[in-house]
Amino acid sequence: MTASELVARIAARELSALEATDECLARIASLDGELGAFLHVFADSAREQARAVDAGQRTGPLAGLPVAVKDNMCTRGQPTTCGSRILESFVPPYEATAVARLQAAGAVVLGKTNLDEFAMGSSTENSAYQVTRNPWDVSRVPGGSSGGSAAAVAAGMAPLALGSDTGGSIRQPAAFCGVTGLKPTYGRISRYGLVAFASSLDQIGPMACSARDCALALEVLAGPDPQDTTSSVEPVAAYTSLLESGVGGLKLGVPRSFLGDLAAPMARVFEEACQVLVGLGARLVTVELPNLGAALPAYYIVAPAEASSNLARYDGTRYGFRAPDAGDVLTMFKRSRSRGFGAEVKRRIMVGTYVLSAGYYDAYYLKAQKVRTVLSRDFEKAFQEVDLIVMPTTPSTAFKIGEKSSDPLEMYLSDIYTVALNLVGLPGLVVPSAPVEGLPTGLQLIGRAFDEGRLLAAGHAFQQATDFHLRRPERTSVSQG
Ligand code: GLN
C-alpha cells in the first residue's frame, strides 16, 4: 500500500495506526535478516507513537504513517551512527528538523536505515555494520548511499523513508530499487540534524512508492528553519494539489550529446520513458549542457574537500569513539580516527585535504568551484528553452555486491548522471521506468530551482500512464496492510 493510501485508511479508521506499524514491524522481522536495510528498529517507541495516534493524541497530515529514517539524521535519545564505527555509541540529544517535522505531522518512526559510512558511496557496501541487499536480487547492491531506505521501501518494510542526497544518494538507490525518490532544491528542506558530509551539496528528501507520496512528504518537510541558515524562505507549494497539472504542452530537454555512451538497453528504456511523456502531451527537444562532463570530476573534488573539513570534528574528544589506549592527545586523535573511520572515508579525507592544500588549492578546489559556476549557467540557459530536463539516473542497473568495491573510480562513475544537480542545487525526481533484465531503472526529471511542484506533477503523470512504480520484487511481495 502506498503512503497516501495508508494515511487515508488510517484517517478513515479502516485501519489503526498500530496495525499499520505492526505490519511494517512484521515485515522487517521476516525480511530484514536477509536484506539488512535497518541498523536500528525502534519497535517499542514506534508502537507507542502509533497508539497515541489511535488515541487521538497525535494528529496531522501523516497521522499513523510508519516511516524509516536514514541513519545520518539525528533522532533524539536514539542511536545515530552514520554507518560509522566512530559514531557507534553516539546518541544525539536533539532531533533533526526533518524528523521532528515528520513526528509533528503524526508519523511513526520505525527505525534507522543503513548507509555508506557518512553517506560516502554508491552501494551501501561502505557501512561499517552490514551490507544491504537489493530486494529485487539479493546478490546485488541496493545502490547508495541511501540503500537502506531504498530497500526498506522496495520491500514494503516502510511506505516512506528519508534519504539524503549529496551526489545522487536518493536518486541512484531509488533507480536501483524501483522506488520514487526526490532530491529537492538545495535549501528546500532544513539540514539541521543531518550529519554533514558536504555542506554545499547535502539535501534531505523523501523516498516512497509514488510521486504522490513524495509530494505528501515534501509538504510536511519543506520550509524555512531558523536552525539552518541555508534553508529557504521560498513559499512551500501545495504539492499534492498540483499533482494533476500533467505535462501537456511542456517542453522537455534531453541532453543528447551527453548520453552518447549509454549502453543500448539503458538507452532503450530511457527513450521509451520519454515517449510516454510525449504520449501525455509533452514535447521533446535536445538541449545543450556542454559542460556536463566536468560535473563528475568537479564533484569528486568539492565533496571530499568539504568532507575533510566537516569530519575534522570526529577526533575522539566530543563524539563517539575514543581510542582508550592513547597516552597523549595527538596519539588519541590519530588512533581514534584511524580506527574509527573506514577506508573510503579516509580516502575522501586525504583527497579533500590534498585539494585544499596551499600548493593545489587553485589547481583543484578553485577550478572545481569554477566548474560549478559554468554548470549553473548551462542549466540556466537550458531552462530558458525548456520546462524540464530528462535524463537517465544511472548508466546501468544494480551491480553485484563486491563488483566495484575494490575500484573506487568505477564506483564513482556510477554517479555520472546525478552529481551535476548537487553542484548547481537543482531538484531532481526519479520515477521507476521499464526494467532491464528484470532489474529496475529510473527516469530522472530535473526542474528549475523550487519547481518541485512541476517535477512531481510530471512524475505523477508518468505514473498514471505506467505501472513500473507499482511492481514489487517477487520474493517480498506479501500483500501489505
Ligand atoms: N555516491 C556519491 C558519493 O559517494 C554520492 C553520495 C551521496 O549523495 N551521499 O559521494
JSON list of C-alpha atoms in Angstrom, two decimals, residues 216-383:
[
{"chain": "A", "resi": 216, "resn": "LEU", "atom": "CA", "xyz": [2.71, 14.41, 0.56]},
{"chain": "A", "resi": 217, "resn": "ALA", "atom": "CA", "xyz": [6.01, 14.14, 2.42]},
{"chain": "A", "resi": 218, "resn": "LEU", "atom": "CA", "xyz": [7.53, 17.27, 0.89]},
{"chain": "A", "resi": 219, "resn": "GLU", "atom": "CA", "xyz": [4.57, 19.37, 2.04]},
{"chain": "A", "resi": 220, "resn": "VAL", "atom": "CA", "xyz": [5.45, 18.40, 5.59]},
{"chain": "A", "resi": 221, "resn": "LEU", "atom": "CA", "xyz": [9.25, 18.54, 5.25]},
{"chain": "A", "resi": 222, "resn": "ALA", "atom": "CA", "xyz": [9.78, 21.74, 3.26]},
{"chain": "A", "resi": 223, "resn": "GLY", "atom": "CA", "xyz": [10.11, 25.23, 4.62]},
{"chain": "A", "resi": 224, "resn": "PRO", "atom": "CA", "xyz": [12.45, 27.55, 6.47]},
{"chain": "A", "resi": 225, "resn": "ASP", "atom": "CA", "xyz": [14.10, 26.61, 9.73]},
{"chain": "A", "resi": 226, "resn": "PRO", "atom": "CA", "xyz": [15.88, 29.12, 11.97]},
{"chain": "A", "resi": 227, "resn": "GLN", "atom": "CA", "xyz": [18.33, 26.32, 12.88]},
{"chain": "A", "resi": 228, "resn": "ASP", "atom": "CA", "xyz": [19.59, 26.04, 9.28]},
{"chain": "A", "resi": 229, "resn": "THR", "atom": "CA", "xyz": [20.56, 29.33, 7.69]},
{"chain": "A", "resi": 230, "resn": "THR", "atom": "CA", "xyz": [20.74, 27.67, 4.26]},
{"chain": "A", "resi": 231, "resn": "SER", "atom": "CA", "xyz": [17.07, 26.69, 4.44]},
{"chain": "A", "resi": 232, "resn": "SER", "atom": "CA", "xyz": [15.00, 28.76, 2.04]},
{"chain": "A", "resi": 233, "resn": "VAL", "atom": "CA", "xyz": [12.11, 31.14, 2.76]},
{"chain": "A", "resi": 234, "resn": "GLU", "atom": "CA", "xyz": [10.72, 30.46, -0.72]},
{"chain": "A", "resi": 235, "resn": "PRO", "atom": "CA", "xyz": [7.00, 29.69, -0.20]},
{"chain": "A", "resi": 236, "resn": "VAL", "atom": "CA", "xyz": [6.15, 25.98, 0.09]},
{"chain": "A", "resi": 237, "resn": "ALA", "atom": "CA", "xyz": [3.72, 24.99, -2.66]},
{"chain": "A", "resi": 238, "resn": "ALA", "atom": "CA", "xyz": [0.71, 22.74, -2.14]},
{"chain": "A", "resi": 239, "resn": "TYR", "atom": "CA", "xyz": [2.49, 19.91, -3.92]},
{"chain": "A", "resi": 240, "resn": "THR", "atom": "CA", "xyz": [-0.33, 17.37, -3.65]},
{"chain": "A", "resi": 241, "resn": "SER", "atom": "CA", "xyz": [-2.84, 19.85, -5.12]},
{"chain": "A", "resi": 242, "resn": "LEU", "atom": "CA", "xyz": [-0.54, 20.48, -8.08]},
{"chain": "A", "resi": 243, "resn": "LEU", "atom": "CA", "xyz": [-0.17, 16.79, -8.92]},
{"chain": "A", "resi": 244, "resn": "GLU", "atom": "CA", "xyz": [-2.80, 16.70, -11.65]},
{"chain": "A", "resi": 245, "resn": "SER", "atom": "CA", "xyz": [-1.22, 19.53, -13.68]},
{"chain": "A", "resi": 246, "resn": "GLY", "atom": "CA", "xyz": [0.18, 17.00, -16.15]},
{"chain": "A", "resi": 247, "resn": "VAL", "atom": "CA", "xyz": [2.87, 17.51, -18.77]},
{"chain": "A", "resi": 248, "resn": "GLY", "atom": "CA", "xyz": [0.64, 18.68, -21.66]},
{"chain": "A", "resi": 249, "resn": "GLY", "atom": "CA", "xyz": [2.44, 21.43, -23.58]},
{"chain": "A", "resi": 250, "resn": "LEU", "atom": "CA", "xyz": [5.65, 21.16, -21.56]},
{"chain": "A", "resi": 251, "resn": "LYS", "atom": "CA", "xyz": [8.98, 21.28, -23.34]},
{"chain": "A", "resi": 252, "resn": "LEU", "atom": "CA", "xyz": [11.33, 18.59, -22.10]},
{"chain": "A", "resi": 253, "resn": "GLY", "atom": "CA", "xyz": [15.02, 18.89, -22.82]},
{"chain": "A", "resi": 254, "resn": "VAL", "atom": "CA", "xyz": [17.23, 15.86, -23.44]},
{"chain": "A", "resi": 255, "resn": "PRO", "atom": "CA", "xyz": [21.00, 16.44, -23.24]},
{"chain": "A", "resi": 256, "resn": "ARG", "atom": "CA", "xyz": [21.62, 14.07, -26.13]},
{"chain": "A", "resi": 257, "resn": "SER", "atom": "CA", "xyz": [25.31, 14.68, -26.64]},
{"chain": "A", "resi": 258, "resn": "PHE", "atom": "CA", "xyz": [26.00, 13.72, -23.01]},
{"chain": "A", "resi": 259, "resn": "LEU", "atom": "CA", "xyz": [24.11, 10.44, -23.34]},
{"chain": "A", "resi": 260, "resn": "GLY", "atom": "CA", "xyz": [26.07, 9.07, -26.29]},
{"chain": "A", "resi": 261, "resn": "ASP", "atom": "CA", "xyz": [27.86, 6.40, -24.24]},
{"chain": "A", "resi": 262, "resn": "LEU", "atom": "CA", "xyz": [24.75, 4.96, -22.66]},
{"chain": "A", "resi": 263, "resn": "ALA", "atom": "CA", "xyz": [24.52, 1.16, -23.04]},
{"chain": "A", "resi": 264, "resn": "ALA", "atom": "CA", "xyz": [21.87, 0.06, -25.53]},
{"chain": "A", "resi": 265, "resn": "PRO", "atom": "CA", "xyz": [19.31, -1.48, -23.13]},
{"chain": "A", "resi": 266, "resn": "MET", "atom": "CA", "xyz": [19.52, 1.55, -20.79]},
{"chain": "A", "resi": 267, "resn": "ALA", "atom": "CA", "xyz": [19.16, 3.90, -23.77]},
{"chain": "A", "resi": 268, "resn": "ARG", "atom": "CA", "xyz": [16.13, 1.96, -24.95]},
{"chain": "A", "resi": 269, "resn": "VAL", "atom": "CA", "xyz": [14.21, 2.19, -21.65]},
{"chain": "A", "resi": 270, "resn": "PHE", "atom": "CA", "xyz": [15.12, 5.86, -21.41]},
{"chain": "A", "resi": 271, "resn": "GLU", "atom": "CA", "xyz": [13.71, 6.55, -24.89]},
{"chain": "A", "resi": 272, "resn": "GLU", "atom": "CA", "xyz": [10.59, 4.56, -24.05]},
{"chain": "A", "resi": 273, "resn": "ALA", "atom": "CA", "xyz": [10.09, 6.60, -20.90]},
{"chain": "A", "resi": 274, "resn": "CYS", "atom": "CA", "xyz": [10.48, 9.83, -22.88]},
{"chain": "A", "resi": 275, "resn": "GLN", "atom": "CA", "xyz": [7.89, 8.58, -25.36]},
{"chain": "A", "resi": 276, "resn": "VAL", "atom": "CA", "xyz": [5.43, 8.00, -22.51]},
{"chain": "A", "resi": 277, "resn": "LEU", "atom": "CA", "xyz": [5.76, 11.70, -21.65]},
{"chain": "A", "resi": 278, "resn": "VAL", "atom": "CA", "xyz": [5.34, 12.61, -25.32]},
{"chain": "A", "resi": 279, "resn": "GLY", "atom": "CA", "xyz": [2.18, 10.50, -25.36]},
{"chain": "A", "resi": 280, "resn": "LEU", "atom": "CA", "xyz": [0.94, 12.65, -22.47]},
{"chain": "A", "resi": 281, "resn": "GLY", "atom": "CA", "xyz": [1.40, 15.83, -24.49]},
{"chain": "A", "resi": 282, "resn": "ALA", "atom": "CA", "xyz": [4.99, 16.87, -23.75]},
{"chain": "A", "resi": 283, "resn": "ARG", "atom": "CA", "xyz": [7.39, 17.92, -26.49]},
{"chain": "A", "resi": 284, "resn": "LEU", "atom": "CA", "xyz": [10.95, 16.59, -26.55]},
{"chain": "A", "resi": 285, "resn": "VAL", "atom": "CA", "xyz": [13.80, 18.82, -27.67]},
{"chain": "A", "resi": 286, "resn": "THR", "atom": "CA", "xyz": [17.55, 18.45, -27.50]},
{"chain": "A", "resi": 287, "resn": "VAL", "atom": "CA", "xyz": [19.31, 20.72, -25.02]},
{"chain": "A", "resi": 288, "resn": "GLU", "atom": "CA", "xyz": [22.97, 21.57, -24.85]},
{"chain": "A", "resi": 289, "resn": "LEU", "atom": "CA", "xyz": [24.63, 21.24, -21.46]},
{"chain": "A", "resi": 290, "resn": "PRO", "atom": "CA", "xyz": [28.15, 21.45, -22.84]},
{"chain": "A", "resi": 291, "resn": "ASN", "atom": "CA", "xyz": [29.98, 21.18, -19.52]},
{"chain": "A", "resi": 292, "resn": "LEU", "atom": "CA", "xyz": [28.04, 18.30, -18.02]},
{"chain": "A", "resi": 293, "resn": "GLY", "atom": "CA", "xyz": [31.06, 16.03, -18.49]},
{"chain": "A", "resi": 294, "resn": "ALA", "atom": "CA", "xyz": [33.01, 18.12, -15.99]},
{"chain": "A", "resi": 295, "resn": "ALA", "atom": "CA", "xyz": [30.46, 17.55, -13.23]},
{"chain": "A", "resi": 296, "resn": "LEU", "atom": "CA", "xyz": [31.82, 14.20, -12.02]},
{"chain": "A", "resi": 297, "resn": "PRO", "atom": "CA", "xyz": [35.46, 15.28, -11.61]},
{"chain": "A", "resi": 298, "resn": "ALA", "atom": "CA", "xyz": [34.35, 18.57, -10.03]},
{"chain": "A", "resi": 299, "resn": "TYR", "atom": "CA", "xyz": [32.08, 16.72, -7.61]},
{"chain": "A", "resi": 300, "resn": "TYR", "atom": "CA", "xyz": [34.87, 14.35, -6.56]},
{"chain": "A", "resi": 301, "resn": "ILE", "atom": "CA", "xyz": [36.96, 17.40, -5.65]},
{"chain": "A", "resi": 302, "resn": "VAL", "atom": "CA", "xyz": [34.33, 19.56, -3.93]},
{"chain": "A", "resi": 303, "resn": "ALA", "atom": "CA", "xyz": [32.66, 16.75, -1.97]},
{"chain": "A", "resi": 304, "resn": "PRO", "atom": "CA", "xyz": [35.89, 15.36, -0.44]},
{"chain": "A", "resi": 305, "resn": "ALA", "atom": "CA", "xyz": [37.15, 18.91, 0.26]},
{"chain": "A", "resi": 306, "resn": "GLU", "atom": "CA", "xyz": [34.08, 19.75, 2.28]},
{"chain": "A", "resi": 307, "resn": "ALA", "atom": "CA", "xyz": [34.04, 16.30, 3.87]},
{"chain": "A", "resi": 308, "resn": "SER", "atom": "CA", "xyz": [37.65, 16.62, 5.05]},
{"chain": "A", "resi": 309, "resn": "SER", "atom": "CA", "xyz": [36.67, 19.81, 6.85]},
{"chain": "A", "resi": 310, "resn": "ASN", "atom": "CA", "xyz": [33.35, 18.52, 8.24]},
{"chain": "A", "resi": 311, "resn": "LEU", "atom": "CA", "xyz": [34.87, 15.30, 9.51]},
{"chain": "A", "resi": 312, "resn": "ALA", "atom": "CA", "xyz": [37.63, 17.07, 11.42]},
{"chain": "A", "resi": 313, "resn": "ARG", "atom": "CA", "xyz": [35.24, 17.21, 14.38]},
{"chain": "A", "resi": 314, "resn": "TYR", "atom": "CA", "xyz": [35.49, 13.45, 14.94]},
{"chain": "A", "resi": 315, "resn": "ASP", "atom": "CA", "xyz": [38.67, 13.30, 16.93]},
{"chain": "A", "resi": 316, "resn": "GLY", "atom": "CA", "xyz": [37.63, 11.32, 19.97]},
{"chain": "A", "resi": 317, "resn": "THR", "atom": "CA", "xyz": [37.11, 14.43, 22.08]},
{"chain": "A", "resi": 318, "resn": "ARG", "atom": "CA", "xyz": [33.42, 15.24, 21.75]},
{"chain": "A", "resi": 319, "resn": "TYR", "atom": "CA", "xyz": [31.63, 12.43, 19.99]},
{"chain": "A", "resi": 320, "resn": "GLY", "atom": "CA", "xyz": [31.59, 8.70, 19.79]},
{"chain": "A", "resi": 321, "resn": "PHE", "atom": "CA", "xyz": [34.64, 6.52, 19.65]},
{"chain": "A", "resi": 322, "resn": "ARG", "atom": "CA", "xyz": [37.83, 7.42, 21.52]},
{"chain": "A", "resi": 323, "resn": "ALA", "atom": "CA", "xyz": [40.88, 5.14, 21.41]},
{"chain": "A", "resi": 324, "resn": "PRO", "atom": "CA", "xyz": [41.29, 4.08, 25.02]},
{"chain": "A", "resi": 325, "resn": "ASP", "atom": "CA", "xyz": [45.00, 3.36, 24.94]},
{"chain": "A", "resi": 326, "resn": "ALA", "atom": "CA", "xyz": [46.48, 6.69, 23.87]},
{"chain": "A", "resi": 327, "resn": "GLY", "atom": "CA", "xyz": [48.87, 8.47, 26.22]},
{"chain": "A", "resi": 328, "resn": "ASP", "atom": "CA", "xyz": [48.86, 11.98, 24.75]},
{"chain": "A", "resi": 329, "resn": "VAL", "atom": "CA", "xyz": [46.20, 13.93, 22.92]},
{"chain": "A", "resi": 330, "resn": "LEU", "atom": "CA", "xyz": [47.79, 13.73, 19.45]},
{"chain": "A", "resi": 331, "resn": "THR", "atom": "CA", "xyz": [48.07, 9.95, 19.68]},
{"chain": "A", "resi": 332, "resn": "MET", "atom": "CA", "xyz": [44.47, 9.89, 20.87]},
{"chain": "A", "resi": 333, "resn": "PHE", "atom": "CA", "xyz": [43.34, 11.87, 17.78]},
{"chain": "A", "resi": 334, "resn": "LYS", "atom": "CA", "xyz": [45.34, 9.65, 15.46]},
{"chain": "A", "resi": 335, "resn": "ARG", "atom": "CA", "xyz": [44.23, 6.35, 16.94]},
{"chain": "A", "resi": 336, "resn": "SER", "atom": "CA", "xyz": [40.59, 7.37, 17.30]},
{"chain": "A", "resi": 337, "resn": "ARG", "atom": "CA", "xyz": [40.41, 8.49, 13.69]},
{"chain": "A", "resi": 338, "resn": "SER", "atom": "CA", "xyz": [42.40, 5.65, 12.17]},
{"chain": "A", "resi": 339, "resn": "ARG", "atom": "CA", "xyz": [40.33, 3.03, 13.98]},
{"chain": "A", "resi": 340, "resn": "GLY", "atom": "CA", "xyz": [37.01, 4.87, 13.83]},
{"chain": "A", "resi": 341, "resn": "PHE", "atom": "CA", "xyz": [36.87, 5.63, 10.10]},
{"chain": "A", "resi": 342, "resn": "GLY", "atom": "CA", "xyz": [36.65, 3.11, 7.27]},
{"chain": "A", "resi": 343, "resn": "ALA", "atom": "CA", "xyz": [38.77, 3.03, 4.11]},
{"chain": "A", "resi": 344, "resn": "GLU", "atom": "CA", "xyz": [36.53, 5.14, 1.84]},
{"chain": "A", "resi": 345, "resn": "VAL", "atom": "CA", "xyz": [36.11, 7.87, 4.43]},
{"chain": "A", "resi": 346, "resn": "LYS", "atom": "CA", "xyz": [39.87, 8.02, 4.92]},
{"chain": "A", "resi": 347, "resn": "ARG", "atom": "CA", "xyz": [40.36, 8.20, 1.16]},
{"chain": "A", "resi": 348, "resn": "ARG", "atom": "CA", "xyz": [37.97, 11.16, 0.95]},
{"chain": "A", "resi": 349, "resn": "ILE", "atom": "CA", "xyz": [39.65, 12.95, 3.85]},
{"chain": "A", "resi": 350, "resn": "MET", "atom": "CA", "xyz": [43.04, 12.54, 2.20]},
{"chain": "A", "resi": 351, "resn": "VAL", "atom": "CA", "xyz": [41.80, 13.64, -1.24]},
{"chain": "A", "resi": 352, "resn": "GLY", "atom": "CA", "xyz": [39.98, 16.57, 0.36]},
{"chain": "A", "resi": 353, "resn": "THR", "atom": "CA", "xyz": [42.98, 17.68, 2.35]},
{"chain": "A", "resi": 354, "resn": "TYR", "atom": "CA", "xyz": [45.14, 17.42, -0.74]},
{"chain": "A", "resi": 355, "resn": "VAL", "atom": "CA", "xyz": [42.89, 19.53, -3.00]},
{"chain": "A", "resi": 356, "resn": "LEU", "atom": "CA", "xyz": [42.63, 22.19, -0.30]},
{"chain": "A", "resi": 357, "resn": "SER", "atom": "CA", "xyz": [46.35, 22.33, 0.45]},
{"chain": "A", "resi": 358, "resn": "ALA", "atom": "CA", "xyz": [48.23, 25.54, -0.33]},
{"chain": "A", "resi": 359, "resn": "GLY", "atom": "CA", "xyz": [50.03, 24.24, -3.43]},
{"chain": "A", "resi": 360, "resn": "TYR", "atom": "CA", "xyz": [47.00, 22.60, -5.05]},
{"chain": "A", "resi": 361, "resn": "TYR", "atom": "CA", "xyz": [44.03, 24.75, -3.99]},
{"chain": "A", "resi": 362, "resn": "ASP", "atom": "CA", "xyz": [43.93, 26.79, -7.20]},
{"chain": "A", "resi": 363, "resn": "ALA", "atom": "CA", "xyz": [44.51, 23.84, -9.49]},
{"chain": "A", "resi": 364, "resn": "TYR", "atom": "CA", "xyz": [41.81, 21.64, -7.96]},
{"chain": "A", "resi": 365, "resn": "TYR", "atom": "CA", "xyz": [39.39, 23.18, -5.50]},
{"chain": "A", "resi": 366, "resn": "LEU", "atom": "CA", "xyz": [39.14, 26.63, -7.09]},
{"chain": "A", "resi": 367, "resn": "LYS", "atom": "CA", "xyz": [38.84, 25.13, -10.54]},
{"chain": "A", "resi": 368, "resn": "ALA", "atom": "CA", "xyz": [36.10, 22.77, -9.40]},
{"chain": "A", "resi": 369, "resn": "GLN", "atom": "CA", "xyz": [34.20, 25.73, -7.96]},
{"chain": "A", "resi": 370, "resn": "LYS", "atom": "CA", "xyz": [34.51, 27.47, -11.32]},
{"chain": "A", "resi": 371, "resn": "VAL", "atom": "CA", "xyz": [33.04, 24.38, -12.97]},
{"chain": "A", "resi": 372, "resn": "ARG", "atom": "CA", "xyz": [30.02, 24.81, -10.70]},
{"chain": "A", "resi": 373, "resn": "THR", "atom": "CA", "xyz": [29.51, 28.36, -11.94]},
{"chain": "A", "resi": 374, "resn": "VAL", "atom": "CA", "xyz": [29.82, 27.30, -15.56]},
{"chain": "A", "resi": 375, "resn": "LEU", "atom": "CA", "xyz": [27.40, 24.41, -15.00]},
{"chain": "A", "resi": 376, "resn": "SER", "atom": "CA", "xyz": [24.88, 26.72, -13.34]},
{"chain": "A", "resi": 377, "resn": "ARG", "atom": "CA", "xyz": [24.99, 28.96, -16.41]},
{"chain": "A", "resi": 378, "resn": "ASP", "atom": "CA", "xyz": [24.49, 25.94, -18.68]},
{"chain": "A", "resi": 379, "resn": "PHE", "atom": "CA", "xyz": [21.39, 24.91, -16.76]},
{"chain": "A", "resi": 380, "resn": "GLU", "atom": "CA", "xyz": [20.09, 28.49, -16.64]},
{"chain": "A", "resi": 381, "resn": "LYS", "atom": "CA", "xyz": [20.42, 28.73, -20.38]},
{"chain": "A", "resi": 382, "resn": "ALA", "atom": "CA", "xyz": [18.77, 25.37, -20.92]},
{"chain": "A", "resi": 383, "resn": "PHE", "atom": "CA", "xyz": [15.85, 26.33, -18.69]}
]
